Amino acid sequence: MNDFFYIYIFMLAAFTGYEVISRVPVILHTPLMSGSNFVHGVVLVGAMYAMGHAVTPLEQALGFFAVFLGAANAAGGYVVTERMLGMFRREKKEPIQPIPTPEKVS
Amino acid sequence: MQWIIDISYFVVAALFILGLKAMSSPVTARKGINWAGVGMILATLVTFLTPGMRNYGLMLLAIILGGGVAWVLGKRVKMTDMPQMVAVYNGMGGGAAAAIAALEFARGEVTGAVVTTLAVLGALIGSVAFSGSIVAFLKLQGLMKKAWKVPGQNLFNGLLALITVLLGALIIASGPSTPVLLLFFLLALVLGVVLVAPIGGADMPVVISLLNAFTGLAVGFEGYVLHNPALIIAGIVVGASGILLTQLMAKAMNRAITGVIFTPITGEAQASAG
């Protein structure tokens, strides 16, 4: 593919990202942050590809590190988002609880 | 075989975008995360089919270890501790993007001005997101209680950022050499620490959201280096939506993003003021 073609993909993807979440209610800010954290876990795919072409021990170690971290991002991101959104299940007339924001630590 | 992979990545990109769209409404949010989850599984499975790959055993081990640990921790952690878990997993993604860049530099696959520039940018942003997210986790978990603040903080951070960017420019201009690369990665990691360390706990969700957007951008840039459209689209979509989300969150808290980063409210500062 022509290099310039990728610039178009970058631009269109940026507009898509902006547009897709532009009307998100405040209550969903944290779950959506978590959800998009899960989506960039697709870095796992890139890590697998890079590791699949590693030859020397150093390259293999870097690849292992990348795949390990990428898998953790994807799996952890899913579990955490799924649990947060589980709180939105509308049963038993329970009021929707906002996701707790962290305590002040400073 | 290649066409299966191409079509799958296309479907994956669509599932991610639809998933994020669904996640921005309370009625469809749970459907959204499941669509994105299906996309992730499809992307991972199909990548195993890529022709000419090696290290399958080690790769599988890394996926099982990393995914397994993260899955179990994510299930067990208390609901109130969720924000710092998001920070940790986000840091992992940033670290993975930086490690991909390091690996591609080691393989000597990074050639040409555009590819090198994006590899360097991805490495810088990914490293900052990695170390910054870990500091954010330590703070929210209460393991790092003291606000770390020195006089001339902004000047120091600015200088450090400038030196790191100059090193990156050196790599782009004169090609990667091991000592410069090592120093570059090291300074980028330190930069993430010093940027997040002075920020108070109340501002943390905004910072985590910003670091999340950073990781997205890093993933998108490394996707260009690897010529992988799924990474580019998912990464840039998350980068752009993450930046917007950060603005929305800061607005909901009545804070300006620049204020969060450059004039952090710390416990000590409040104590001395009041």
mmCIF file of C-alpha atoms in Angstrom, chain B residues 97-268:
data_model
loop_
_atom_site.group_PDB
_atom_site.id
_atom_site.type_symbol
_atom_site.label_atom_id
_atom_site.label_comp_id
_atom_site.label_asym_id
_atom_site.label_seq_id
_atom_site.Cartn_x
_atom_site.Cartn_y
_atom_site.Cartn_z
ATOM 1 C CA ALA B 97 3.903 -0.717 22.218
ATOM 2 C CA ALA B 98 7.316 0.481 23.441
ATOM 3 C CA ALA B 99 8.639 -3.093 23.486
ATOM 4 C CA ILE B 100 7.438 -3.609 19.904
ATOM 5 C CA ALA B 101 9.387 -0.490 18.900
ATOM 6 C CA ALA B 102 12.491 -1.749 20.727
ATOM 7 C CA LEU B 103 12.161 -5.147 19.040
ATOM 8 C CA GLU B 104 11.773 -3.619 15.582
ATOM 9 C CA PHE B 105 14.841 -1.440 16.205
ATOM 10 C CA ALA B 106 16.785 -4.536 17.333
ATOM 11 C CA ARG B 107 15.709 -6.412 14.194
ATOM 12 C CA GLY B 108 16.909 -3.517 12.046
ATOM 13 C CA GLU B 109 13.481 -3.382 10.411
ATOM 14 C CA VAL B 110 13.021 0.348 11.039
ATOM 15 C CA THR B 111 14.178 2.120 7.891
ATOM 16 C CA GLY B 112 13.036 5.268 6.154
ATOM 17 C CA ALA B 113 12.225 8.656 7.672
ATOM 18 C CA VAL B 114 8.468 8.180 8.125
ATOM 19 C CA VAL B 115 8.683 4.705 9.673
ATOM 20 C CA THR B 116 11.532 5.771 11.985
ATOM 21 C CA THR B 117 9.664 8.901 13.088
ATOM 22 C CA LEU B 118 6.525 6.955 13.952
ATOM 23 C CA ALA B 119 8.521 4.173 15.658
ATOM 24 C CA VAL B 120 10.303 6.790 17.808
ATOM 25 C CA LEU B 121 7.054 8.609 18.610
ATOM 26 C CA GLY B 122 5.323 5.356 19.512
ATOM 27 C CA ALA B 123 8.257 4.328 21.698
ATOM 28 C CA LEU B 124 8.305 7.699 23.488
ATOM 29 C CA ILE B 125 4.544 7.881 24.089
ATOM 30 C CA GLY B 126 4.304 4.190 24.960
ATOM 31 C CA SER B 127 7.137 4.419 27.514
ATOM 32 C CA VAL B 128 5.614 7.533 29.130
ATOM 33 C CA ALA B 129 2.221 5.767 29.319
ATOM 34 C CA PHE B 130 3.895 2.674 30.808
ATOM 35 C CA SER B 131 5.799 4.313 33.662
ATOM 36 C CA GLY B 132 3.161 7.031 34.171
ATOM 37 C CA SER B 133 0.373 4.466 34.543
ATOM 38 C CA ILE B 134 2.380 2.491 37.073
ATOM 39 C CA VAL B 135 2.897 5.642 39.161
ATOM 40 C CA ALA B 136 -0.859 6.347 38.848
ATOM 41 C CA PHE B 137 -1.557 2.810 40.096
ATOM 42 C CA LEU B 138 0.850 3.170 43.045
ATOM 43 C CA LYS B 139 -0.794 6.449 44.050
ATOM 44 C CA LEU B 140 -4.387 5.213 43.838
ATOM 45 C CA GLN B 141 -3.463 1.995 45.621
ATOM 46 C CA GLY B 142 -2.039 4.119 48.445
ATOM 47 C CA LEU B 143 1.457 2.705 47.997
ATOM 48 C CA MET B 144 2.917 6.089 47.126
ATOM 49 C CA LYS B 145 1.353 8.594 49.444
ATOM 50 C CA LYS B 146 3.689 11.554 49.385
ATOM 51 C CA ALA B 147 3.162 14.096 46.655
ATOM 52 C CA TRP B 148 6.521 14.308 44.965
ATOM 53 C CA LYS B 149 7.149 17.942 44.296
ATOM 54 C CA VAL B 150 10.351 19.878 43.873
ATOM 55 C CA PRO B 151 10.818 23.561 43.092
ATOM 56 C CA GLY B 152 11.137 24.227 39.392
ATOM 57 C CA GLN B 153 9.249 21.018 38.622
ATOM 58 C CA ASN B 154 7.817 22.278 35.351
ATOM 59 C CA LEU B 155 11.215 23.548 34.197
ATOM 60 C CA PHE B 156 12.848 20.204 35.058
ATOM 61 C CA ASN B 157 10.101 18.224 33.316
ATOM 62 C CA GLY B 158 10.281 20.530 30.304
ATOM 63 C CA LEU B 159 14.049 20.115 30.016
ATOM 64 C CA LEU B 160 13.791 16.343 30.385
ATOM 65 C CA ALA B 161 11.086 16.226 27.718
ATOM 66 C CA LEU B 162 13.202 18.409 25.436
ATOM 67 C CA ILE B 163 16.307 16.190 25.827
ATOM 68 C CA THR B 164 14.231 13.061 25.195
ATOM 69 C CA VAL B 165 12.682 14.559 22.060
ATOM 70 C CA LEU B 166 16.136 15.668 20.844
ATOM 71 C CA LEU B 167 17.459 12.123 21.350
ATOM 72 C CA GLY B 168 14.477 10.879 19.350
ATOM 73 C CA ALA B 169 15.319 13.383 16.604
ATOM 74 C CA LEU B 170 18.928 12.130 16.666
ATOM 75 C CA ILE B 171 17.695 8.556 16.122
ATOM 76 C CA ILE B 172 15.547 9.730 13.207
ATOM 77 C CA ALA B 173 18.357 11.807 11.689
ATOM 78 C CA SER B 174 21.337 9.465 12.053
ATOM 79 C CA GLY B 175 19.799 6.024 12.447
ATOM 80 C CA PRO B 176 19.397 3.921 15.579
ATOM 81 C CA SER B 177 22.513 3.171 17.614
ATOM 82 C CA THR B 178 22.337 1.067 20.768
ATOM 83 C CA PRO B 179 23.614 3.616 23.353
ATOM 84 C CA VAL B 180 21.345 6.396 22.065
ATOM 85 C CA LEU B 181 18.359 4.033 21.993
ATOM 86 C CA LEU B 182 19.006 2.850 25.547
ATOM 87 C CA LEU B 183 19.284 6.416 26.847
ATOM 88 C CA PHE B 184 16.183 7.410 24.881
ATOM 89 C CA PHE B 185 14.048 4.632 26.366
ATOM 90 C CA LEU B 186 15.424 5.285 29.855
ATOM 91 C CA LEU B 187 14.675 9.031 29.736
ATOM 92 C CA ALA B 188 11.204 8.386 28.294
ATOM 93 C CA LEU B 189 10.441 6.080 31.230
ATOM 94 C CA VAL B 190 11.726 8.666 33.731
ATOM 95 C CA LEU B 191 9.627 11.320 32.003
ATOM 96 C CA GLY B 192 6.455 9.301 32.626
ATOM 97 C CA VAL B 193 7.323 9.053 36.327
ATOM 98 C CA VAL B 194 8.088 12.746 36.873
ATOM 99 C CA LEU B 195 5.002 13.849 34.918
ATOM 100 C CA VAL B 196 2.545 11.819 36.996
ATOM 101 C CA ALA B 197 4.305 11.783 40.386
ATOM 102 C CA PRO B 198 3.229 15.319 41.470
ATOM 103 C CA ILE B 199 -0.441 14.875 40.484
ATOM 104 C CA GLY B 200 -2.976 14.465 43.287
ATOM 105 C CA GLY B 201 -5.362 11.535 43.645
ATOM 106 C CA ALA B 202 -8.476 13.568 42.851
ATOM 107 C CA ASP B 203 -7.131 14.381 39.393
ATOM 108 C CA MET B 204 -6.060 10.803 38.717
ATOM 109 C CA PRO B 205 -9.050 9.668 36.594
ATOM 110 C CA VAL B 206 -8.325 12.483 34.146
ATOM 111 C CA VAL B 207 -4.640 11.540 34.039
ATOM 112 C CA ILE B 208 -5.420 7.853 33.513
ATOM 113 C CA SER B 209 -7.746 8.811 30.670
ATOM 114 C CA LEU B 210 -4.990 10.939 29.115
ATOM 115 C CA LEU B 211 -2.436 8.124 29.449
ATOM 116 C CA ASN B 212 -5.050 5.809 27.920
ATOM 117 C CA ALA B 213 -5.283 8.087 24.892
ATOM 118 C CA PHE B 214 -1.449 8.133 24.761
ATOM 119 C CA THR B 215 -1.299 4.339 24.663
ATOM 120 C CA GLY B 216 -3.847 4.359 21.864
ATOM 121 C CA LEU B 217 -1.677 6.702 19.807
ATOM 122 C CA ALA B 218 1.454 4.633 20.539
ATOM 123 C CA VAL B 219 -0.364 1.486 19.387
ATOM 124 C CA GLY B 220 -1.504 3.256 16.225
ATOM 125 C CA PHE B 221 2.043 4.435 15.419
ATOM 126 C CA GLU B 222 3.551 0.986 15.990
ATOM 127 C CA GLY B 223 0.762 -0.374 13.792
ATOM 128 C CA TYR B 224 2.175 1.768 11.009
ATOM 129 C CA VAL B 225 5.684 0.414 11.667
ATOM 130 C CA LEU B 226 4.332 -3.146 11.429
ATOM 131 C CA HIS B 227 1.972 -2.238 8.539
ATOM 132 C CA ASN B 228 -0.971 -3.655 10.453
ATOM 133 C CA PRO B 229 -4.285 -1.885 9.727
ATOM 134 C CA ALA B 230 -6.078 -3.350 12.778
ATOM 135 C CA LEU B 231 -3.515 -1.750 15.092
ATOM 136 C CA ILE B 232 -3.593 1.567 13.229
ATOM 137 C CA ILE B 233 -7.378 1.881 13.258
ATOM 138 C CA ALA B 234 -7.968 0.645 16.806
ATOM 139 C CA GLY B 235 -5.036 2.687 18.137
ATOM 140 C CA ILE B 236 -5.937 5.975 16.477
ATOM 141 C CA VAL B 237 -9.656 5.623 17.218
ATOM 142 C CA VAL B 238 -8.816 5.097 20.895
ATOM 143 C CA GLY B 239 -6.272 7.931 20.782
ATOM 144 C CA ALA B 240 -8.782 10.430 19.396
ATOM 145 C CA SER B 241 -11.733 9.295 21.506
ATOM 146 C CA GLY B 242 -9.447 9.164 24.551
ATOM 147 C CA ILE B 243 -8.384 12.777 24.095
ATOM 148 C CA LEU B 244 -12.023 13.855 23.741
ATOM 149 C CA LEU B 245 -12.986 11.735 26.762
ATOM 150 C CA THR B 246 -10.187 13.326 28.788
ATOM 151 C CA GLN B 247 -11.556 16.769 27.927
ATOM 152 C CA LEU B 248 -15.090 15.705 28.880
ATOM 153 C CA MET B 249 -13.908 14.233 32.183
ATOM 154 C CA ALA B 250 -11.849 17.307 33.035
ATOM 155 C CA LYS B 251 -14.855 19.486 32.222
ATOM 156 C CA ALA B 252 -17.136 17.370 34.419
ATOM 157 C CA MET B 253 -14.676 17.942 37.270
ATOM 158 C CA ASN B 254 -14.264 21.632 36.533
ATOM 159 C CA ARG B 255 -10.564 21.296 35.846
ATOM 160 C CA ALA B 256 -8.565 22.280 32.780
ATOM 161 C CA ILE B 257 -6.286 19.527 31.432
ATOM 162 C CA THR B 258 -3.332 21.881 31.394
ATOM 163 C CA GLY B 259 -4.084 22.692 35.018
ATOM 164 C CA VAL B 260 -4.083 19.012 35.948
ATOM 165 C CA ILE B 261 -0.634 18.498 34.481
ATOM 166 C CA PHE B 262 1.174 21.765 35.071
ATOM 167 C CA THR B 263 -0.293 23.041 38.342
ATOM 168 C CA PRO B 264 -1.225 19.875 40.172
ATOM 169 C CA ILE B 265 -3.344 20.104 43.321
ATOM 170 C CA THR B 266 -1.361 18.131 45.829
ATOM 171 C CA GLY B 267 -2.128 17.424 49.446
ATOM 172 C CA GLU B 268 0.870 19.448 50.567
#
